[in-house]
Amino acid sequence: MNRLIQGRVLLKSVACNALKSNQWRTIGTTSNRLQSTSSADGAPQHYDIIIVGGGMVGTALACALGKNSRLQDKRILLLEAAPGFKEPSAEQYSNRVSAISKGTYRLMQSIGAWEEIERTRVKPVLKMQVWDACSDALITFNYDDLSENISWIVENDVLLASVYRQLRSVPSVEIRYASKLASCELIRDGAEKSTVQLASGERLCCDLLVGADGYNSLVRRQMGVHNFTLAYNQMGVVATLRLAPPRTADNVTAWQRFLPTGPIALLPLNDEMSSLVWSTGVAEAKQLLQLDAAAFASAVNAAFNKPVPHNSLVDDVMKSVHKLIKTTTGGQRFESAPVVEAEVPNSRAAFPLGLGHTSTYVGQGVCLIGDAAHRVHPLAGQGVNLGFGDVQALTDVLASANYAGLGVNNLNELVRYEQQRLKHNLPVLLTTHSLQRLYTTDFVPTVALRSIGLTLTNALPPVKKFLMNFAMS
């Protein structure tokens, strides 16, 4: 008996050491174990909830559900098509970052991931300056004492890794990598349960299937719902940039300039580096990708600082507006963006931009979150925050429904999730789309109207604070 106990202790010790030393290998082992536990009679293996898509939003949902005390009796499976998870580089910053809102910050705290993020890399944003290249209109966002964060800049890889580390301690959640979804059958199609078939041929069934599989969602297509899409004919060029000396004491400002071709933004990563998100036409984006490092840095500096011809009518209108509100746009208010010294090697990339929104987020035994349900322009930094808002709302609804004995696939309860998110998501989608259209033209009447609106908003602190709180809630 003592030898048996010692053997079990030894096996447990080996397993714990493997878990700490190699996360990718641990999860791969879990995946193999799961695939070997299919029913002997060939019937689909059953889970209470299957989440399709192991990106930031899908993984956060798995963690939030697994850690909720009212859902700990539920068996949850996270399916990810990628072959495995790799820790982010300790030395090199990723070129894809997110401006984390206060709502997302609270979610990360609730699942225990925020401490992991802070231990890795995160940069607070205390101030934001936005200005129009076609006029002297600008707006700044910050709290009165400059001590409260507007947002936090976090690399997507760092956030994802931090959530994955939390999942290691959640026994009710299982992860399968290299598990590409081939097809799915929903309860509305006549199935008793929502059923998925993997590319390997294996079939799985569940009470609730969650599509977190991006804007090309297979789950959404199977739902048969209408999905409105609009291509902006723009691409977002991203890169990690090193700032030129002399640098500010603390790089805590996010900068955004609206050019006639689209906005360019510089987001702080640390005191010496910032992340670039440059939205522009497809042709210009491809040209930017072809530039050498020095020419690219020069192009970024020119985009932030090069004068754009102003229309005299717009200038006259703005003089009247400033006189009306008794303010100016002189040097005391406008600050220049930091000068870029160089691009971090191999950090440049581009991705297409567009708008998308599905006609419904839910069905019997199925629901959508994140980009599978909605897609927005990155100019307001709201895309991933909308997805994390979906995570929080869906977790709360499912927890309440399960506690009340209604299970996790009650359609009336899922509709409550949809209604909550529509109230927030639709205004953000409409606002970002309107801003994209408003600021990608140099049509004189449009320039005059948007400049008046921006200047008046900047002169009204209560309005600015309301907009800031809504965007970052």
Coordinates of C-alpha atoms in Angstrom, one line a residue:
M1 CA 0.0 0.0 0.0
N2 CA 2.8 2.4 0.9
R3 CA 4.5 1.7 -2.5
L4 CA 1.2 2.4 -4.3
I5 CA 0.8 5.7 -2.5
Q6 CA 4.4 6.7 -3.2
G7 CA 3.9 5.8 -6.9
R8 CA 0.9 8.0 -7.1
V9 CA 2.7 10.9 -5.4
L10 CA 5.6 10.5 -7.9
L11 CA 3.3 10.5 -10.9
K12 CA 1.6 13.6 -9.5
S13 CA 4.9 15.4 -9.0
V14 CA 6.0 14.5 -12.6
A15 CA 2.7 15.8 -14.0
C16 CA 3.0 19.1 -12.1
N17 CA 6.6 19.7 -13.2
A18 CA 5.6 19.0 -16.8
L19 CA 2.7 21.5 -16.5
K20 CA 5.0 24.2 -15.2
S21 CA 7.8 23.7 -17.7
N22 CA 5.9 23.3 -20.9
Q23 CA 2.4 24.6 -21.3
W24 CA 2.1 23.7 -25.0
R25 CA 3.0 20.1 -24.4
T26 CA 0.6 19.8 -21.4
I27 CA -2.3 21.0 -23.4
G28 CA -1.4 18.8 -26.3
T29 CA -1.4 15.8 -23.9
T30 CA -4.8 16.8 -22.7
S31 CA -6.0 16.9 -26.2
N32 CA -4.8 13.4 -26.9
R33 CA -6.5 12.1 -23.7
L34 CA -9.8 13.7 -24.6
Q35 CA -9.8 12.2 -28.1
S36 CA -9.3 8.8 -26.7
T37 CA -12.4 9.0 -24.4
S38 CA -15.0 9.0 -27.1
S39 CA -18.0 6.7 -26.5
A40 CA -17.2 3.1 -27.2
D41 CA -20.5 2.7 -29.1
G42 CA -19.6 5.4 -31.5
A43 CA -22.1 7.9 -30.2
P44 CA -20.9 11.6 -30.1
Q45 CA -19.2 12.6 -26.9
H46 CA -21.3 15.0 -25.0
Y47 CA -20.3 18.3 -23.4
D48 CA -22.6 20.9 -21.8
I49 CA -21.0 23.8 -23.7
I50 CA -18.7 23.7 -26.7
I51 CA -16.9 26.9 -27.7
V52 CA -15.6 27.0 -31.3
G53 CA -12.6 29.3 -31.5
G54 CA -9.7 29.7 -29.1
G55 CA -8.8 33.3 -29.7
M56 CA -8.9 36.0 -27.1
V57 CA -12.6 36.1 -26.8
G58 CA -13.4 32.4 -27.0
T59 CA -10.7 31.6 -24.4
A60 CA -11.9 34.3 -22.1
L61 CA -15.4 32.9 -22.3
A62 CA -14.1 29.4 -21.4
C63 CA -12.3 30.7 -18.4
A64 CA -15.1 32.9 -17.2
L65 CA -17.7 30.1 -17.5
G66 CA -15.3 27.6 -15.8
K67 CA -14.6 29.9 -12.9
N68 CA -18.2 30.9 -12.3
S69 CA -19.5 29.1 -9.1
R70 CA -22.9 28.6 -10.6
L71 CA -21.6 26.8 -13.7
Q72 CA -19.0 24.5 -12.1
D73 CA -21.1 21.5 -12.7
K74 CA -20.9 22.1 -16.5
R75 CA -18.5 20.3 -18.7
I76 CA -17.0 22.8 -21.2
L77 CA -14.9 22.2 -24.3
L78 CA -12.8 24.8 -26.2
L79 CA -11.9 23.9 -29.8
E80 CA -9.1 25.6 -31.5
A81 CA -7.9 25.0 -35.1
A82 CA -4.3 26.1 -34.5
P83 CA -1.8 23.3 -33.7
G84 CA -0.9 24.6 -30.3
F85 CA -0.3 27.5 -28.0
K86 CA 3.1 29.2 -27.6
E87 CA 4.2 31.6 -25.0
P88 CA 4.8 35.2 -26.2
S89 CA 8.4 36.3 -26.6
A90 CA 9.9 37.7 -23.5
E91 CA 12.1 40.1 -25.5
Q92 CA 10.1 41.1 -28.6
Y93 CA 6.8 42.9 -28.6
S94 CA 3.9 41.7 -30.8
N95 CA 2.6 44.0 -33.5
R96 CA -1.0 43.3 -32.6
V97 CA -2.2 45.1 -29.5
S98 CA -5.5 46.1 -27.9
A99 CA -6.6 49.2 -26.0
I100 CA -8.3 47.5 -23.0
S101 CA -11.4 49.2 -21.6
K102 CA -12.3 49.3 -18.0
G103 CA -15.0 46.7 -18.6
T104 CA -12.4 44.3 -20.0
Y105 CA -10.0 45.2 -17.2
R106 CA -12.7 44.1 -14.7
L107 CA -13.3 40.9 -16.6
M108 CA -9.6 40.1 -16.6
Q109 CA -9.5 40.7 -12.9
S110 CA -12.5 38.5 -12.2
I111 CA -10.9 35.5 -13.9
G112 CA -7.5 36.1 -12.4
A113 CA -5.7 37.0 -15.7
W114 CA -4.9 40.7 -14.9
E115 CA -2.1 39.8 -12.5
E116 CA -0.6 37.6 -15.2
I117 CA -0.8 40.5 -17.7
E118 CA 0.8 42.9 -15.2
R119 CA 3.6 40.4 -14.6
T120 CA 4.3 40.3 -18.3
R121 CA 3.7 43.6 -20.1
V122 CA 1.1 46.3 -20.0
K123 CA 1.1 50.1 -20.5
P124 CA -1.5 52.5 -19.1
V125 CA -2.9 55.3 -21.2
L126 CA -3.6 58.5 -19.2
K127 CA -4.3 60.8 -22.1
M128 CA -5.4 60.7 -25.7
Q129 CA -5.1 63.4 -28.4
V130 CA -7.1 63.3 -31.6
W131 CA -6.8 65.9 -34.3
D132 CA -7.9 66.6 -37.9
A133 CA -5.3 67.0 -40.6
C134 CA -7.7 69.0 -42.8
S135 CA -8.3 71.7 -40.1
D136 CA -7.1 72.9 -36.7
A137 CA -9.8 70.9 -34.9
L138 CA -8.7 68.6 -32.1
I139 CA -9.9 66.9 -28.9
T140 CA -8.1 65.6 -25.9
F141 CA -9.3 62.9 -23.4
N142 CA -8.0 62.5 -19.9
Y143 CA -9.3 62.6 -16.3
D144 CA -8.9 65.7 -14.3
D145 CA -5.8 64.7 -12.2
L146 CA -4.2 62.6 -14.9
S147 CA -3.9 59.7 -12.4
E148 CA -6.8 57.6 -13.6
N149 CA -6.2 55.4 -16.7
I150 CA -8.3 55.9 -19.8
S151 CA -7.3 52.4 -21.0
W152 CA -4.4 49.9 -21.0
I153 CA -2.4 48.8 -24.0
V154 CA -1.8 45.1 -24.0
E155 CA -0.4 42.8 -26.7
N156 CA -2.9 40.3 -27.9
D157 CA -0.4 37.5 -27.4
V158 CA 0.2 38.6 -23.8
L159 CA -3.5 38.8 -23.0
L160 CA -4.2 35.4 -24.5
A161 CA -1.3 33.7 -22.7
S162 CA -2.5 35.2 -19.4
V163 CA -6.0 33.7 -19.8
Y164 CA -4.6 30.3 -20.9
R165 CA -2.5 30.2 -17.7
Q166 CA -5.7 30.6 -15.7
L167 CA -7.4 27.8 -17.6
R168 CA -4.8 25.3 -16.4
S169 CA -6.5 25.5 -13.0
V170 CA -10.0 25.1 -14.2
P171 CA -10.9 21.4 -14.1
S172 CA -14.3 21.8 -15.9
V173 CA -12.7 23.2 -19.1
E174 CA -10.9 21.1 -21.6
I175 CA -9.0 22.4 -24.6
R176 CA -8.4 20.6 -27.9
Y177 CA -5.9 22.0 -30.4
A178 CA -5.6 21.1 -34.0
S179 CA -9.4 20.7 -33.9
K180 CA -10.7 22.3 -37.0
L181 CA -14.5 22.4 -37.4
A182 CA -15.7 20.7 -40.6
S183 CA -19.4 21.1 -40.1
C184 CA -22.1 21.5 -37.4
E185 CA -25.7 20.5 -37.0
L186 CA -28.0 22.6 -34.8
I187 CA -31.2 21.8 -32.9
R188 CA -33.1 23.9 -35.5
D189 CA -31.9 21.4 -38.1
G190 CA -33.7 18.6 -36.4
A191 CA -30.9 17.4 -34.1
E192 CA -31.6 16.7 -30.5
K193 CA -28.4 18.4 -29.5
S194 CA -26.1 20.8 -31.3
T195 CA -23.5 18.6 -33.0
V196 CA -20.1 19.4 -34.4
Q197 CA -17.9 17.3 -36.7
L198 CA -14.2 17.9 -36.7
A199 CA -12.0 17.6 -39.7
S200 CA -10.7 14.4 -38.2
G201 CA -14.2 12.9 -38.5
E202 CA -14.9 12.9 -34.8
R203 CA -18.4 14.0 -33.8
L204 CA -19.2 15.9 -30.5
C205 CA -22.5 17.1 -29.2
C206 CA -23.5 19.7 -26.6
D207 CA -26.4 21.6 -25.1
L208 CA -25.0 24.9 -26.1
L209 CA -22.7 25.7 -29.1
V210 CA -20.9 29.0 -28.9
G211 CA -19.5 30.5 -32.1
A212 CA -16.3 32.5 -31.3
D213 CA -14.8 31.6 -34.7
G214 CA -14.3 35.1 -36.1
Y215 CA -16.0 37.1 -38.8
N216 CA -15.9 34.1 -41.3
S217 CA -17.8 32.1 -38.6
L218 CA -18.9 28.6 -39.8
V219 CA -21.3 28.4 -36.8
R220 CA -22.9 31.7 -37.9
R221 CA -23.3 30.3 -41.5
Q222 CA -24.9 27.2 -40.2
M223 CA -27.4 29.3 -38.2
G224 CA -28.6 30.6 -41.5
V225 CA -28.9 34.2 -40.3
H226 CA -28.3 37.3 -42.4
N227 CA -24.9 38.9 -41.8
F228 CA -24.5 42.4 -43.1
T229 CA -21.0 43.1 -44.3
L230 CA -19.3 46.2 -45.7
A231 CA -15.7 46.3 -47.0
Y232 CA -14.0 49.6 -46.4
N233 CA -11.4 49.2 -49.1
Q234 CA -8.9 49.9 -46.4
M235 CA -6.2 48.0 -44.7
G236 CA -4.7 48.4 -41.2
V237 CA -1.0 48.6 -41.2
V238 CA 0.6 47.6 -37.9
A239 CA 4.2 47.8 -36.6
T240 CA 6.2 48.2 -33.4
L241 CA 8.2 51.4 -33.4
R242 CA 11.1 52.8 -31.4
L243 CA 10.8 56.4 -30.4
A244 CA 13.6 58.9 -31.0
P245 CA 15.3 60.8 -28.1
P246 CA 14.7 63.0 -26.3
R247 CA 11.7 61.1 -25.1
T248 CA 9.1 62.2 -22.6
A249 CA 9.5 61.1 -19.0
D250 CA 6.7 58.7 -19.4
N251 CA 5.1 57.6 -22.6
V252 CA 1.4 57.5 -21.5
T253 CA -0.4 59.3 -24.4
A254 CA -2.2 57.7 -27.3
W255 CA -2.0 59.8 -30.5
Q256 CA -4.4 59.7 -33.4
R257 CA -4.4 61.9 -36.5
F258 CA -7.2 61.7 -39.0
L259 CA -5.8 62.0 -42.5
P260 CA -7.9 62.2 -45.7
T261 CA -7.1 58.5 -46.3
G262 CA -7.9 57.3 -42.8
P263 CA -6.6 57.6 -39.2
I264 CA -3.1 56.9 -38.0
A265 CA -2.6 56.0 -34.3
L266 CA 0.4 55.6 -32.1
L267 CA -0.2 53.6 -28.9
P268 CA 2.3 53.5 -26.0
L269 CA 4.0 50.2 -25.2
N270 CA 6.7 51.4 -22.8
D271 CA 8.7 54.6 -22.3
E272 CA 10.7 53.9 -25.5
M273 CA 8.4 52.1 -27.8
S274 CA 4.9 52.5 -29.3
S275 CA 2.6 50.4 -31.5
L276 CA 1.4 51.8 -34.8
V277 CA -2.1 51.2 -36.3
W278 CA -2.4 53.0 -39.6
S279 CA -5.7 52.7 -41.5
T280 CA -5.3 53.6 -45.2
G281 CA -6.3 52.6 -48.7
V282 CA -5.3 49.2 -50.0
A283 CA -2.8 50.6 -52.6
E284 CA -1.0 52.8 -50.1
A285 CA -1.0 50.0 -47.5
K286 CA 0.8 47.7 -50.0
Q287 CA 3.3 50.5 -50.7
L288 CA 4.0 50.9 -47.0
L289 CA 4.7 47.2 -46.7
Q290 CA 7.3 47.4 -49.4
L291 CA 9.3 50.3 -47.9
D292 CA 12.6 49.7 -46.2
A293 CA 12.8 50.4 -42.4
A294 CA 14.2 53.9 -42.7
A295 CA 11.7 55.0 -45.4
F296 CA 8.8 53.5 -43.4
A297 CA 9.8 55.4 -40.2
S298 CA 10.0 58.6 -42.3
A299 CA 6.5 57.9 -43.7
V300 CA 5.1 57.5 -40.2
N301 CA 6.6 60.8 -39.1
A302 CA 5.3 62.6 -42.2
A303 CA 1.8 61.2 -41.6
F304 CA 1.8 62.6 -38.1
N305 CA 3.4 66.0 -38.9
K306 CA 3.3 66.9 -42.6
P307 CA 0.8 69.8 -43.2
V308 CA -2.3 69.0 -45.2
P309 CA -3.7 71.9 -47.3
H310 CA -6.5 73.6 -45.6
N311 CA -9.5 75.1 -47.2
S312 CA -9.9 78.9 -46.5
L313 CA -13.6 78.5 -46.0
V314 CA -13.0 75.9 -43.3
D315 CA -10.4 78.1 -41.6
D316 CA -12.8 81.1 -41.6
V317 CA -15.5 78.9 -40.1
M318 CA -13.2 77.6 -37.4
K319 CA -12.0 81.1 -36.4
S320 CA -15.7 82.0 -35.8
V321 CA -16.2 78.9 -33.7
H322 CA -13.1 79.6 -31.6
K323 CA -14.3 83.2 -31.1
L324 CA -17.7 81.9 -30.0
I325 CA -16.3 79.5 -27.4
K326 CA -13.4 81.9 -26.5
T327 CA -10.6 79.4 -27.0
T328 CA -7.8 78.8 -29.4
T329 CA -5.9 75.9 -30.8
G330 CA -2.4 77.3 -30.1
G331 CA 0.6 75.6 -28.8
Q332 CA -0.7 75.5 -25.2
R333 CA -3.4 72.9 -26.3
F334 CA -1.8 71.0 -29.2
E335 CA 1.1 68.7 -28.5
S336 CA 3.1 67.0 -31.3
A337 CA 3.3 63.3 -31.4
P338 CA 6.7 61.7 -30.6
V339 CA 9.2 61.3 -33.4
V340 CA 9.7 57.7 -34.6
E341 CA 13.4 56.7 -34.7
A342 CA 13.1 53.2 -36.2
E343 CA 10.9 50.2 -36.8
V344 CA 11.4 47.0 -34.8
P345 CA 12.6 44.5 -37.4
N346 CA 9.9 42.1 -38.8
S347 CA 7.1 43.8 -37.0
R348 CA 5.2 45.2 -40.0
A349 CA 2.0 43.6 -41.2
A350 CA -1.4 44.6 -42.6
F351 CA -5.0 43.3 -42.5
P352 CA -8.2 44.2 -44.3
L353 CA -10.8 46.4 -42.6
G354 CA -14.6 46.1 -42.7
L355 CA -17.9 46.3 -40.9
G356 CA -20.1 43.4 -40.1
H357 CA -23.1 42.6 -38.0
T358 CA -25.4 39.6 -37.8
S359 CA -29.1 39.8 -37.7
T360 CA -29.3 37.7 -34.5
Y361 CA -26.8 36.5 -32.0
V362 CA -28.7 33.4 -30.7
G363 CA -30.8 30.4 -31.7
Q364 CA -32.0 27.2 -30.0
G365 CA -28.8 25.7 -28.5
V366 CA -26.4 28.1 -30.2
C367 CA -25.1 31.7 -29.8
L368 CA -22.4 34.0 -31.2
I369 CA -19.8 36.2 -29.6
G370 CA -17.1 38.5 -30.7
D371 CA -16.3 38.9 -34.4
A372 CA -18.6 36.1 -35.3
A373 CA -21.4 38.5 -34.3
H374 CA -20.0 41.9 -35.1
R375 CA -16.9 43.5 -36.7
V376 CA -15.9 47.2 -36.4
H377 CA -13.2 49.6 -37.7
P378 CA -10.3 49.8 -35.3
L379 CA -10.3 53.7 -35.2
A380 CA -12.0 53.7 -31.7
G381 CA -10.2 50.6 -30.4
Q382 CA -13.5 48.9 -29.6
G383 CA -13.4 45.6 -31.5
V384 CA -12.1 43.2 -28.9
N385 CA -13.7 45.2 -26.0
L386 CA -17.1 44.5 -27.6
G387 CA -16.2 40.8 -27.7
F388 CA -15.2 40.8 -24.0
G389 CA -18.4 42.6 -23.2
D390 CA -20.2 39.6 -24.9
V391 CA -18.2 37.3 -22.7
Q392 CA -19.3 39.0 -19.5
A393 CA -22.9 39.3 -20.5
L394 CA -23.2 35.7 -21.7
T395 CA -21.5 34.3 -18.6
D396 CA -23.9 36.3 -16.3
V397 CA -27.0 35.1 -18.2
L398 CA -25.9 31.4 -18.3
A399 CA -25.0 31.5 -14.6
S400 CA -28.3 32.9 -13.6
A401 CA -30.2 30.5 -15.9
N402 CA -28.4 27.5 -14.6
Y403 CA -28.9 28.5 -11.0
A404 CA -32.6 28.9 -11.7
G405 CA -32.8 25.3 -13.1
L406 CA -33.2 26.5 -16.7
G407 CA -30.0 25.0 -18.0
V408 CA -27.7 26.6 -20.5
N409 CA -29.6 26.4 -23.7
N410 CA -32.9 28.1 -22.8
L411 CA -33.8 30.3 -25.7
N412 CA -35.5 33.0 -23.7
E413 CA -32.4 33.4 -21.5
L414 CA -30.1 33.5 -24.6
V415 CA -32.4 36.3 -26.0
R416 CA -31.7 38.2 -22.8
Y417 CA -28.0 38.0 -23.6
E418 CA -28.7 39.3 -27.1
Q419 CA -30.8 42.2 -26.0
Q420 CA -28.2 43.3 -23.5
R421 CA -25.4 43.3 -26.0
L422 CA -27.4 45.0 -28.8
K423 CA -28.0 48.0 -26.6
H424 CA -24.2 48.5 -26.4
N425 CA -22.9 47.0 -29.6
L426 CA -25.1 48.7 -32.1
P427 CA -24.4 52.3 -30.9
V428 CA -20.6 51.5 -31.1
L429 CA -20.9 50.0 -34.6
L430 CA -22.9 53.0 -35.9
T431 CA -20.6 55.5 -34.3
T432 CA -17.4 53.9 -35.6
H433 CA -18.9 53.5 -39.1
S434 CA -20.0 57.1 -39.1
L435 CA -16.6 58.3 -38.0
Q436 CA -14.9 56.2 -40.7
R437 CA -17.1 57.8 -43.3
L438 CA -16.9 61.3 -41.9
Y439 CA -13.1 61.3 -41.7
T440 CA -12.1 59.6 -45.0
T441 CA -13.1 62.6 -47.2
D442 CA -11.8 66.1 -47.8
F443 CA -15.2 67.4 -49.0
V444 CA -15.3 71.0 -47.7
P445 CA -18.8 71.0 -46.1
T446 CA -18.0 67.7 -44.4
V447 CA -14.6 68.9 -43.1
A448 CA -16.3 72.1 -41.8
L449 CA -19.1 70.2 -40.0
R450 CA -16.8 67.6 -38.4
S451 CA -14.3 70.3 -37.3
I452 CA -17.1 72.3 -35.6
G453 CA -18.4 69.2 -33.9
L454 CA -14.9 68.1 -32.7
T455 CA -14.1 71.6 -31.4
L456 CA -17.4 72.1 -29.6
T457 CA -17.1 68.7 -28.0
N458 CA -13.6 69.5 -26.8
A459 CA -14.9 72.6 -25.2
L460 CA -17.6 70.7 -23.2
P461 CA -15.9 68.6 -20.5
P462 CA -19.1 66.9 -19.3
V463 CA -19.7 65.7 -22.9
K464 CA -16.1 64.5 -23.3
K465 CA -16.3 62.6 -20.0
F466 CA -19.6 61.0 -21.0
L467 CA -18.1 59.8 -24.4
M468 CA -14.9 58.6 -22.7
N469 CA -16.8 56.7 -20.0
F470 CA -19.2 55.1 -22.6
A471 CA -16.4 54.0 -24.9
M472 CA -14.2 52.6 -22.1
S473 CA -17.0 51.1 -20.0

